[in-house]
mmCIF file of C-alpha atoms and ligand atoms in Angstrom:
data_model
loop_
_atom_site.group_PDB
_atom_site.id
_atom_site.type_symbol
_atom_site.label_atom_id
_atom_site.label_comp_id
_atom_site.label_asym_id
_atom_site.label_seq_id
_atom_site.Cartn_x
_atom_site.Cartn_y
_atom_site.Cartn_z
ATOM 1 C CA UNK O 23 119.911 140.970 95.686
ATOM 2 C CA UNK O 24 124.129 141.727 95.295
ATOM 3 C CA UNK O 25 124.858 142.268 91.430
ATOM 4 C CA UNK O 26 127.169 144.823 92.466
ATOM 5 C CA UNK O 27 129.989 142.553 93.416
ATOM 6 C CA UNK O 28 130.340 140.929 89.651
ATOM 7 C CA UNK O 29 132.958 138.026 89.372
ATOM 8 C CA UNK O 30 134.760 137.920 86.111
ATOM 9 C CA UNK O 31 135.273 134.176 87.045
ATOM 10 C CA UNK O 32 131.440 133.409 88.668
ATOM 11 C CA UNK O 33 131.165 130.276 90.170
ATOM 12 C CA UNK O 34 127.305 129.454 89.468
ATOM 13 C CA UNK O 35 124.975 126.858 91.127
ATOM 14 C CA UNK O 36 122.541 125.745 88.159
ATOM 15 C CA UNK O 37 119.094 123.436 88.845
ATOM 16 C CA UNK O 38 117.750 121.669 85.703
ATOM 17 C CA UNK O 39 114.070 120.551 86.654
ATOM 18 C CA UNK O 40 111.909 120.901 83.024
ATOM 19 C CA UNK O 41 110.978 117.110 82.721
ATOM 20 C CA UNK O 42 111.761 113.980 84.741
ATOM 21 C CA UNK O 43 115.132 114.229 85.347
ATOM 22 C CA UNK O 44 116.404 116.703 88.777
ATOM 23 C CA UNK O 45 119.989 117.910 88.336
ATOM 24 C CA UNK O 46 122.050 120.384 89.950
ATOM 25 C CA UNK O 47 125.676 121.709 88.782
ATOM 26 C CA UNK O 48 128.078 123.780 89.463
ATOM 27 C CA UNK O 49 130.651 125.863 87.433
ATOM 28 C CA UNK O 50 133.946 128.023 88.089
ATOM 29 C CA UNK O 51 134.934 130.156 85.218
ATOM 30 C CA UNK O 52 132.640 128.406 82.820
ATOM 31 C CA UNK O 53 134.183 124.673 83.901
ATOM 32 C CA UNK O 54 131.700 121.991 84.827
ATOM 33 C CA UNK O 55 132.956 120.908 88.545
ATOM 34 C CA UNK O 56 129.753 119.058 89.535
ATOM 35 C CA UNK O 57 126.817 117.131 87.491
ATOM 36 C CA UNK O 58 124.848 115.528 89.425
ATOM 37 C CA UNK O 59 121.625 113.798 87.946
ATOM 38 C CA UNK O 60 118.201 111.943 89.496
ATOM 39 C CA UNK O 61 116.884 110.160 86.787
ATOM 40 C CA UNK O 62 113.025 109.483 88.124
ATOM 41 C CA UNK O 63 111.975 105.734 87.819
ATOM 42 C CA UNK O 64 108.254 105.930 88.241
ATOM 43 C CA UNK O 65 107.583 106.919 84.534
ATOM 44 C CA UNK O 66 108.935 103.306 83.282
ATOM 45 C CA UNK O 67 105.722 101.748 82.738
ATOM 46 C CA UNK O 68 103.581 104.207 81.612
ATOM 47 C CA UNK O 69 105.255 104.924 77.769
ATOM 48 C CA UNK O 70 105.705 108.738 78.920
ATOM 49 C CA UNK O 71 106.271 111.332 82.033
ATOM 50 C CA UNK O 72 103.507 111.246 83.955
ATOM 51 C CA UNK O 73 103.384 115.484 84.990
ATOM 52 C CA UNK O 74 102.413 114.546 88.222
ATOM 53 C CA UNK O 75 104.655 112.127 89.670
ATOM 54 C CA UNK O 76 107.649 114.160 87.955
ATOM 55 C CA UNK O 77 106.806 116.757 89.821
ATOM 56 C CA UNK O 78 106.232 115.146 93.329
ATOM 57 C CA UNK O 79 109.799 113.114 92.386
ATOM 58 C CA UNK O 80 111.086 116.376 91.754
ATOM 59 C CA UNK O 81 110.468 117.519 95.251
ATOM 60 C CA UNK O 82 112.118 114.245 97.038
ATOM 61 C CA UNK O 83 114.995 114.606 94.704
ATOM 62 C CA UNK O 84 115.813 118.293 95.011
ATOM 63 C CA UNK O 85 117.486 119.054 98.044
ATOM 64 C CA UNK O 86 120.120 115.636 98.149
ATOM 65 C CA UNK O 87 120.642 116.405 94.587
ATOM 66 C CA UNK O 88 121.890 119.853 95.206
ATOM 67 C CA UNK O 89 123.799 118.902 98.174
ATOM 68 C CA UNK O 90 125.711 116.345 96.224
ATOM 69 C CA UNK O 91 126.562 118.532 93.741
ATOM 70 C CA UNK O 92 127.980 120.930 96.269
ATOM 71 C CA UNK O 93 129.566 118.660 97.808
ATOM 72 C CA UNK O 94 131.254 117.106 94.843
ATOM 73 C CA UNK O 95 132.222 120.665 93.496
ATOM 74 C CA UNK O 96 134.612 120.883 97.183
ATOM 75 C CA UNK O 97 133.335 124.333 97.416
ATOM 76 C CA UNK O 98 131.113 126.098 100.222
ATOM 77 C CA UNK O 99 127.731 127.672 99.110
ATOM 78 C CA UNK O 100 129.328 131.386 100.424
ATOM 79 C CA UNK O 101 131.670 130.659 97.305
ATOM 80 C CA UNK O 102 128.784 131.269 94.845
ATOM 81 C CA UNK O 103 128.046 134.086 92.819
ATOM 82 C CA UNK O 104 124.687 132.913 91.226
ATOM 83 C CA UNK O 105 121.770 130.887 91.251
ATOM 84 C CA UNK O 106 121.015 129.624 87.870
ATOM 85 C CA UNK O 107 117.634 127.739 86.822
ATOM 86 C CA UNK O 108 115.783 126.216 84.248
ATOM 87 C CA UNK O 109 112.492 128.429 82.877
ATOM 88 C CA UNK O 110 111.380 127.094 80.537
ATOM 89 C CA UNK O 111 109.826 125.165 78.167
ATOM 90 C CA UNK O 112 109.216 121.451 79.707
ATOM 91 C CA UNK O 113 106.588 120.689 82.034
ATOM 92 C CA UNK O 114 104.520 123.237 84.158
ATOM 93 C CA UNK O 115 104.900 121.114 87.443
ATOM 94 C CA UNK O 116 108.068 119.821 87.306
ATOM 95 C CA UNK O 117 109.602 123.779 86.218
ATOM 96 C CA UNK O 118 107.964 124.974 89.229
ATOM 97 C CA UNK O 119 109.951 123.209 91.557
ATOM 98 C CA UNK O 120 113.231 123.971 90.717
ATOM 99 C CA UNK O 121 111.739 127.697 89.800
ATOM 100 C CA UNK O 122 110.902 128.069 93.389
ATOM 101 C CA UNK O 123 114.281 126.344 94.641
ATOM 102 C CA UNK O 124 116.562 128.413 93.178
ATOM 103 C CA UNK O 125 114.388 131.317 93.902
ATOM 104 C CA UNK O 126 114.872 130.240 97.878
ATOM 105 C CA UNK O 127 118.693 130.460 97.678
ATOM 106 C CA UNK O 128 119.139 133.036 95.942
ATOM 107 C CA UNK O 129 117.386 134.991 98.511
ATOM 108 C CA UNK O 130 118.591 132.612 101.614
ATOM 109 C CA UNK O 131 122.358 133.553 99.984
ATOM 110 C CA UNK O 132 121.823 136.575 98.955
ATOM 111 C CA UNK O 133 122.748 136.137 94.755
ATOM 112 C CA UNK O 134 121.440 136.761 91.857
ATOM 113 C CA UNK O 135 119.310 134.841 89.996
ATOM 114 C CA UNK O 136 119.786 133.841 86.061
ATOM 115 C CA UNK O 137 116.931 132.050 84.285
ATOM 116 C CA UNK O 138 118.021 129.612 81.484
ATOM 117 C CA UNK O 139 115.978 128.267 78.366
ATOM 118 C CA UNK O 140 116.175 124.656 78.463
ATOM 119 C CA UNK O 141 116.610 124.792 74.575
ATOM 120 C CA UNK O 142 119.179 127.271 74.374
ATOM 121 C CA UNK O 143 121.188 125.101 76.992
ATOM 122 C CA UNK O 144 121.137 122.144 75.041
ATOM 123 C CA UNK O 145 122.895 123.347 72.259
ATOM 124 C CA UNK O 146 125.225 126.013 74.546
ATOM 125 C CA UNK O 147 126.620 122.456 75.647
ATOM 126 C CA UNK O 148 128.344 122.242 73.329
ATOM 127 C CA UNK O 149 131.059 124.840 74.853
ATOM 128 C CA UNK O 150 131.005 122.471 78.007
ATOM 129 C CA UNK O 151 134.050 120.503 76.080
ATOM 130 C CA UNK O 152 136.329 121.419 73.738
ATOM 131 C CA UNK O 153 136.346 121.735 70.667
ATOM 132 C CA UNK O 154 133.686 123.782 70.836
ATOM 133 C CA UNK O 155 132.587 125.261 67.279
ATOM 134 C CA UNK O 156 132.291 128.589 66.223
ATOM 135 C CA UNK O 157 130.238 131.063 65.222
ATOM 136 C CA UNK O 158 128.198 130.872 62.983
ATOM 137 C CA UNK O 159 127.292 127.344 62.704
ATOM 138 C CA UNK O 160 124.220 124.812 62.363
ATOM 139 C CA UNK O 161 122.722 122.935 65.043
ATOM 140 C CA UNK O 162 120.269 119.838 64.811
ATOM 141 C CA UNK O 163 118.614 119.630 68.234
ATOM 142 C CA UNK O 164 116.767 116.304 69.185
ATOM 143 C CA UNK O 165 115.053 115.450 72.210
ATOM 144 C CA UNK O 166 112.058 113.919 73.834
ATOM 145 C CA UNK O 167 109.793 116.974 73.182
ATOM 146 C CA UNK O 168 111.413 118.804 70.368
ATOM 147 C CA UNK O 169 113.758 118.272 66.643
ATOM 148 C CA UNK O 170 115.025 121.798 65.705
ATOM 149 C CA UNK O 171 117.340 123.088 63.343
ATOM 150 C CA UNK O 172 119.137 126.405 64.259
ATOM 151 C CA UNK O 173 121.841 128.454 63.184
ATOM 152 C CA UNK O 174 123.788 129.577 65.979
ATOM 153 C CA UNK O 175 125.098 133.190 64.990
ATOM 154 C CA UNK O 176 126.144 134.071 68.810
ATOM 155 C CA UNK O 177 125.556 132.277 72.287
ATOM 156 C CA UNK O 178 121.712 133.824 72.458
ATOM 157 C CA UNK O 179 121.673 134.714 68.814
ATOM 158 C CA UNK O 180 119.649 131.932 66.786
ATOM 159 C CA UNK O 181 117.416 131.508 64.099
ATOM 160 C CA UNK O 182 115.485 128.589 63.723
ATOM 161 C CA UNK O 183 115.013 127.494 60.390
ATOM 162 C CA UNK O 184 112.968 124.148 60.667
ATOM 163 C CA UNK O 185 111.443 122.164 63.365
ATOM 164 C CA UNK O 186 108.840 119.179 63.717
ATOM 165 C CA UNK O 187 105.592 120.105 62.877
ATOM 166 C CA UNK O 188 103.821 116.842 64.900
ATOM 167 C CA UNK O 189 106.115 114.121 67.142
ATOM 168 C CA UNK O 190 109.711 114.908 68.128
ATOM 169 C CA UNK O 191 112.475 112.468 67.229
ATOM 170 C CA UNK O 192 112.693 111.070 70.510
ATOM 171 C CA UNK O 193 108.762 110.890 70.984
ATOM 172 C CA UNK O 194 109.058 108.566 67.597
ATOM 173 C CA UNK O 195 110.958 106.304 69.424
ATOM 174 C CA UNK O 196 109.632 106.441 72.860
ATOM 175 C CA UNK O 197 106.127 105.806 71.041
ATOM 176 C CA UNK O 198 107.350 103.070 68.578
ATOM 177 C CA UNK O 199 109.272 101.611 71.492
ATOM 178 C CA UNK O 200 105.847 101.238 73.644
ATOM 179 C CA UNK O 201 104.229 99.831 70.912
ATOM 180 C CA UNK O 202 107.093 96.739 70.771
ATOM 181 C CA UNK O 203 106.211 96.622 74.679
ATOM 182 C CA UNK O 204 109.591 98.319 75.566
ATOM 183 C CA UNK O 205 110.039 100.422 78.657
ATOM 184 C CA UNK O 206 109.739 104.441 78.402
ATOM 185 C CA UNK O 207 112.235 105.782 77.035
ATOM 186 C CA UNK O 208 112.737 103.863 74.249
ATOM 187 C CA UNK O 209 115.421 105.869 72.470
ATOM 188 C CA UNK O 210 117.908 104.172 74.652
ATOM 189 C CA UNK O 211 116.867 100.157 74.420
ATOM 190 C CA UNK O 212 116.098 100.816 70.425
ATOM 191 C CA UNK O 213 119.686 102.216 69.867
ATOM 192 C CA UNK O 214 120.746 99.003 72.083
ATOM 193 C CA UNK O 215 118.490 96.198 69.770
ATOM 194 C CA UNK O 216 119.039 97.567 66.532
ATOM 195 C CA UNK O 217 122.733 97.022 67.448
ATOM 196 C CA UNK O 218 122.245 93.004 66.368
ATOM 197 C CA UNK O 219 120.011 93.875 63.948
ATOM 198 C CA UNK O 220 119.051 94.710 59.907
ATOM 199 C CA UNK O 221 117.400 97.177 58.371
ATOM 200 C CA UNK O 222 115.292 94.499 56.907
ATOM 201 C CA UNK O 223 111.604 96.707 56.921
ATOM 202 C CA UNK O 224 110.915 100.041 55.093
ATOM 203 C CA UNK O 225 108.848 102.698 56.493
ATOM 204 C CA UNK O 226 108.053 106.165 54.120
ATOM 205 C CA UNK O 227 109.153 109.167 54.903
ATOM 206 C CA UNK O 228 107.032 112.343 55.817
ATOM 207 C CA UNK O 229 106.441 114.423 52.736
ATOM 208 C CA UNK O 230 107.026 117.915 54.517
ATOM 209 C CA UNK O 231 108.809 120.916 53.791
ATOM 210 C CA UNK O 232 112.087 121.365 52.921
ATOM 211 C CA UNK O 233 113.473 121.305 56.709
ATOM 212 C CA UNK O 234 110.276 120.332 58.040
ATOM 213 C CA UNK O 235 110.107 117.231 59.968
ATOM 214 C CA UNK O 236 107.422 114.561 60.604
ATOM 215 C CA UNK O 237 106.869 111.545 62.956
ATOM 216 C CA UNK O 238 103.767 110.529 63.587
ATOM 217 C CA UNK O 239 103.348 109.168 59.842
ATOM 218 C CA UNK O 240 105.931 106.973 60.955
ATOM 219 C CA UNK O 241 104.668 105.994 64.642
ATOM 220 C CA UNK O 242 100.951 105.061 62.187
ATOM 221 C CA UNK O 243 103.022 103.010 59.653
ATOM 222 C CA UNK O 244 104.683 101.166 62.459
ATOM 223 C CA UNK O 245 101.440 100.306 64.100
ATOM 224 C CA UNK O 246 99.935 99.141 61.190
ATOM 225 C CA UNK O 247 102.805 97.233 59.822
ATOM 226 C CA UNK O 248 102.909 95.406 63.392
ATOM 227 C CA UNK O 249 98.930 94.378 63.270
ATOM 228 C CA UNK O 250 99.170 93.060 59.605
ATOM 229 C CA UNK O 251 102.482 90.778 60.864
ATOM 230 C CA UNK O 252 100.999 90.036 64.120
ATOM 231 C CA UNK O 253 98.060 88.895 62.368
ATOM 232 C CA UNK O 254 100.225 86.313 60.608
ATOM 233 C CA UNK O 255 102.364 85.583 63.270
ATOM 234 C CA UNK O 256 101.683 85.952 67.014
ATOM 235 C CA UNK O 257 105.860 85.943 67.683
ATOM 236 C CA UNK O 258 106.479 88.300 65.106
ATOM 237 C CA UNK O 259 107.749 91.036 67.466
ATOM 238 C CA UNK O 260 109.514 88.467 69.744
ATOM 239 C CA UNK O 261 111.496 86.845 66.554
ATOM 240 C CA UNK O 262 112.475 90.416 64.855
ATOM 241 C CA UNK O 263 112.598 92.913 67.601
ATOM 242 C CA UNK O 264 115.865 93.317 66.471
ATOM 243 C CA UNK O 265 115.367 93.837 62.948
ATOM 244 C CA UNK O 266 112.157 95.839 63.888
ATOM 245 C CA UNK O 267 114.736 98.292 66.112
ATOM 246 C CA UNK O 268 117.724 98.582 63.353
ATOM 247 C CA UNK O 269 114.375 99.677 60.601
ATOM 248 C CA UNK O 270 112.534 102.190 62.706
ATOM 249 C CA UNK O 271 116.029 103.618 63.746
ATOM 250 C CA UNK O 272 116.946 104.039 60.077
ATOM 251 C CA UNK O 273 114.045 105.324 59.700
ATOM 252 C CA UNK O 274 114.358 108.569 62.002
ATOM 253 C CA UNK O 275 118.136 108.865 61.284
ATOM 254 C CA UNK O 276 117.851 108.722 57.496
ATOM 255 C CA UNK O 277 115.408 111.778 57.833
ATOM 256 C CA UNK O 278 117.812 113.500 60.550
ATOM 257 C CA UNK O 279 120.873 113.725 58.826
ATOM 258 C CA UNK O 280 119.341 114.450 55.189
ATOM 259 C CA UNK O 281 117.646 117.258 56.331
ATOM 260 C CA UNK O 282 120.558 118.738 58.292
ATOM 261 C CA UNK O 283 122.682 118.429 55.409
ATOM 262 C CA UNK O 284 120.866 119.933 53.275
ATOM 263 C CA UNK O 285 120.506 122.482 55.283
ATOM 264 C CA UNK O 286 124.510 123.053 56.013
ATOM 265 C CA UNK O 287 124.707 123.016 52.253
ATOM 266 C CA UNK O 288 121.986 125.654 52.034
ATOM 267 C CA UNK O 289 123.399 127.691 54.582
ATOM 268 C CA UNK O 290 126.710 127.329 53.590
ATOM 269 C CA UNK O 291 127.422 126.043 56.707
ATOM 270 C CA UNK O 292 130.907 124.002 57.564
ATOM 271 C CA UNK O 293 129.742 123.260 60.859
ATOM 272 C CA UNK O 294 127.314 121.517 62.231
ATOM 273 C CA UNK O 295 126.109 120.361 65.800
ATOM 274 C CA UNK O 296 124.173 117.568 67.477
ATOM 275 C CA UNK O 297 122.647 117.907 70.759
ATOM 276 C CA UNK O 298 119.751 116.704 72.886
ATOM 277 C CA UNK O 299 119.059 113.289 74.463
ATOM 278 C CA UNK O 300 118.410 111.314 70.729
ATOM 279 C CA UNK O 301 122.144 112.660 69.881
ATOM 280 C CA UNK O 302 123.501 109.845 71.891
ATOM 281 C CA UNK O 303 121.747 107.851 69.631
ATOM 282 C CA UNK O 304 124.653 105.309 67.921
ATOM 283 C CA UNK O 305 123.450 105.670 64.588
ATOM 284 C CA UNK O 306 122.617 108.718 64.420
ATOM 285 C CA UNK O 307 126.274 109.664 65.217
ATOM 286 C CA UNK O 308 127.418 106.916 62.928
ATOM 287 C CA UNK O 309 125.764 108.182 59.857
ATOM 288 C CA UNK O 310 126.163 112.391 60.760
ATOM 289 C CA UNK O 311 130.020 111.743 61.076
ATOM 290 C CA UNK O 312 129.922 109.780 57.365
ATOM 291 C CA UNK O 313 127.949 112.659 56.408
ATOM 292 C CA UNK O 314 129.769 114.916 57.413
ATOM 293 C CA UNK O 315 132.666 113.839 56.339
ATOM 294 C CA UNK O 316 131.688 113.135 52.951
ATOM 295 C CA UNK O 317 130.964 117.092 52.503
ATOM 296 C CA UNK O 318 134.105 118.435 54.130
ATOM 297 C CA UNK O 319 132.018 119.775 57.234
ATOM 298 C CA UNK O 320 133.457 119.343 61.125
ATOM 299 C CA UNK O 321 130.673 117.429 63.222
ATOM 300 C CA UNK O 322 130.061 118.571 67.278
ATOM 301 C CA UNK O 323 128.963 115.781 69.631
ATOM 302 C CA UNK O 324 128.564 116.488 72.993
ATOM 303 C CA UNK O 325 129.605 114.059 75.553
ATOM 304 C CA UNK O 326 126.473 111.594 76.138
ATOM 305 C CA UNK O 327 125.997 113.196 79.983
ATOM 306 C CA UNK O 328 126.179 116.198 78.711
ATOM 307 C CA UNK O 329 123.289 115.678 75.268
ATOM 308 C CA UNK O 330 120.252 113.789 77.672
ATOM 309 C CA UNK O 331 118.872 116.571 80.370
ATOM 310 C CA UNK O 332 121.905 117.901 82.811
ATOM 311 C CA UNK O 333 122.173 120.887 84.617
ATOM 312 C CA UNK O 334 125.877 121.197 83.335
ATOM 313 C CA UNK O 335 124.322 122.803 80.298
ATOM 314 C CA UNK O 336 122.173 125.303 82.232
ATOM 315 C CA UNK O 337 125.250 126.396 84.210
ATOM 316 C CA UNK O 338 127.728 126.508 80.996
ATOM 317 C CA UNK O 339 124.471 128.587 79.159
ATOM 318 C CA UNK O 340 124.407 130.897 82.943
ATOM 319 C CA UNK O 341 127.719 131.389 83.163
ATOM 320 C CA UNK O 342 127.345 133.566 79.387
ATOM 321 C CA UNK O 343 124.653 135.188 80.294
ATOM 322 C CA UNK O 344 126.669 136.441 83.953
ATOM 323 C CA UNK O 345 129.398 137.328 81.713
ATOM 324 C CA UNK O 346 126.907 140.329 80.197
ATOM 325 C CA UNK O 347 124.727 140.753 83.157
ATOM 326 C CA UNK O 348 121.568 139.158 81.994
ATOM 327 C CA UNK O 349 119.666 138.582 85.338
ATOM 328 C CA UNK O 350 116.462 137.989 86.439
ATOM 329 C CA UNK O 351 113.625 139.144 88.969
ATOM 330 C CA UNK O 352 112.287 137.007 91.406
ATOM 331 C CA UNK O 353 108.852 137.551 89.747
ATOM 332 C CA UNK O 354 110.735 135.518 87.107
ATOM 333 C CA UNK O 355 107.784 132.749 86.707
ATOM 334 C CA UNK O 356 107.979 129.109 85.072
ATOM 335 C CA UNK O 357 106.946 129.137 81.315
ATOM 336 C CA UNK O 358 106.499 125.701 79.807
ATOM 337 C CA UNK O 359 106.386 127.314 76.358
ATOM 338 C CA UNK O 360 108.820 129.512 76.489
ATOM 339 C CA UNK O 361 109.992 130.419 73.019
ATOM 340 C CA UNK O 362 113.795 131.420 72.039
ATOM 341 C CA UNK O 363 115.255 135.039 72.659
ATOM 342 C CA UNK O 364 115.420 135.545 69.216
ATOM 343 C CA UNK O 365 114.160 133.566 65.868
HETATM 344 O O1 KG4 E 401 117.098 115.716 75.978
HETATM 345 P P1 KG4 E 401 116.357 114.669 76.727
HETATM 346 O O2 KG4 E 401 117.071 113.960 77.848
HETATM 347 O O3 KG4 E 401 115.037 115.235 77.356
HETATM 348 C C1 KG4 E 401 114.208 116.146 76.713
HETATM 349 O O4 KG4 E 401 114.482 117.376 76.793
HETATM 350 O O5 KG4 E 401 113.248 115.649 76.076
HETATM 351 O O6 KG4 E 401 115.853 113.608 75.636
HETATM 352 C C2 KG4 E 401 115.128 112.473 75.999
HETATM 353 C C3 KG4 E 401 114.859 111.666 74.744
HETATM 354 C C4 KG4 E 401 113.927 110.478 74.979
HETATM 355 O O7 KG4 E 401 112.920 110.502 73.987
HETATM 356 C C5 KG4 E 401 114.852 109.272 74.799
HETATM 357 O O8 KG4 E 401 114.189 108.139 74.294
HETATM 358 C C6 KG4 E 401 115.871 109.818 73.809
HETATM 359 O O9 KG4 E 401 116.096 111.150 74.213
HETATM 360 N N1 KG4 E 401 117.143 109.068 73.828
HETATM 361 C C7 KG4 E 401 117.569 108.308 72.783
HETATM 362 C C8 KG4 E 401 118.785 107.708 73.198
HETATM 363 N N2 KG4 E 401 119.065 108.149 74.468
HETATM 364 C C9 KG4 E 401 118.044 108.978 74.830
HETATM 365 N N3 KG4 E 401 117.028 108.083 71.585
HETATM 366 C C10 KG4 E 401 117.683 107.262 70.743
HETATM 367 N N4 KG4 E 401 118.839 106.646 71.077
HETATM 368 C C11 KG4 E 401 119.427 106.840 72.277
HETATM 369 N N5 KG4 E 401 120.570 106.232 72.576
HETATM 370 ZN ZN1 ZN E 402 116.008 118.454 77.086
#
């Protein structure tokens, strides 16, 4: 493959396949020129991603999604000077597909290939927009399959200094959201409910370390809270959904933003970022800016298309590691638990 020929502005095709979304961008000189997303349908009633029919939806999405994105980026696929992809972690499956995609045109085009952690790209987003923040700084990460806190010290230079040890934020409310008969993924229609609603039920918080986190206390207190009050009152969920939304939101966020603060203060931090699908989350963004503010720190939010799973971030996180020549091998495989460069 041509790595001899190295742009100093790449333009870079990036496919994001890890879990049930298919998304191709593309990038010129680190801009975003084309996002385009499949968000897969068939998971709605089953409270989760079902591996199997992510992957299949993978393989109808794949090729119109790239085209699109080519197509919206008004450039020819000669212009390109690398295929990017997504390695790892998610979902064996679904990383296969656009593994072996991007694998295809980078030999078809005759380009290198870069291979992205899906983690690292979430919080790289951040430099999709400006402001960006800079170095060093602290970074909450919450998504559907992981709740991380890292401080970034350089693009790939992180060390993680507390994560979930059971359910991830946004399982908590994918899983508390199927249990009020709500469509998968939750996070979205809870943020929505709780809007015209109070914070009128408590549920404890996970004793755990000191940046530890905990959810599946919580997803076991809501279920048993619901079959005592169901007991009483067959329309219980129908009558306080809302209410029931605004608590078990409070819940999550209270635990969010304490622990990230602390940490920041810990740290001595002044900066701190948000990324991943739950940081689209209203609340959450509510009470981190308060919080924030109240400590004299600057808070990053990424653009909501830019936080839920996009292939904008694996390009942005490609285009960084073109920039110091960090290819890969076409015996590059999928790794659903790939871990972080350095930690
Ligand atoms: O980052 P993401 O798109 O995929 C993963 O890498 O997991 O995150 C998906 C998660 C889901 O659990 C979804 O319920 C949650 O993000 N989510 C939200 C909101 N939007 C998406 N959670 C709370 N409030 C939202 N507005
Ligand atoms: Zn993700």
């Amino acid at each position: 493959m041509k790595e001899n020929k190295q742009s100093q502005s790449p333009i870079i095709l990036a496919i994001e396949s890890s879990c049930d979304d298919t998304s191709c961008a593309i990038s010129a000189k680190g801009k975003i020129r084309a996002n385009v997303v499949a968000n897969q349908t068939v998971h709605k009633n089953y409270g989760g991603v079902v591996p199997e029919l992510a992957s299949r939806a993978h393989l109808s999405h794949i090729i119109p999604v790239v085209d699109a994105a080519v197509k919206e980026a008004g450039i020819k696929t000669s212009d390109l000077d690398a295929i990017a992809f997504t390695q790892g972690p998610g979902l064996l499956g679904s990383l296969i597909v656009g593994n072996q995609f991007a694998k295809g045109l980078a030999v078809a085009l005759n380009l290198p290939l870069i291979a992205v952690n899906h983690m690292e790209a979430h919080i790289l987003a951040h430099f999709i927009d400006e402001p960006s923040p800079t170095f060093p700084f602290l970074n909450l990460t919450v998504s559907g399959g992981h709740t991380e806190l890292v401080i970034m010290r350089d693009y790939f230079e992180q060390e993680l200094i507390g994560q979930t040890l059971d359910d991830a934020a946004g399982e908590a409310f994918d899983k508390c959201g199927k249990m009020l008969g709500l469509p998968y993924p939750s996070g979205p229609e809870i943020d929505q409910l709780a809007k015209s609603g109070k914070i009128k039920f408590n549920f404890p918080e996970a004793k755990v370390g000191e940046f530890e986190f905990s959810f599946s206390g919580l997803k076991t207190s809501v279920m048993y809270f619901l079959k005592r009050e169901l007991a009483k009152d067959p329309d219980f969920v129908k009558n306080e959904i809302n209410n029931i939304a605004a608590s078990v939101q409070f819940a999550i966020v209270k635990t969010l933003v304490n622990k990230t603060l602390r940490a920041a203060k810990k740290h001595q931090l002044k900066q701190i970022a948000v990324s991943g699908g739950v940081s689209v989350n209203s609340e959450l963004r509510k009470q981190m800016e308060s919080a924030c503010k109240d400590i004299g720190a600057e808070l990053y939010l990424a653009a909501p298309k830019y936080c839920t799973d996009n292939a904008a971030m694996i390009a942005m996180a490609a285009h960084f590691k073109y920039l110091k020549s960090d290819f890969c091998s076409l015996k590059t495989a999928a790794e659903p638990r790939l871990s972080r460069q350095n930690h």
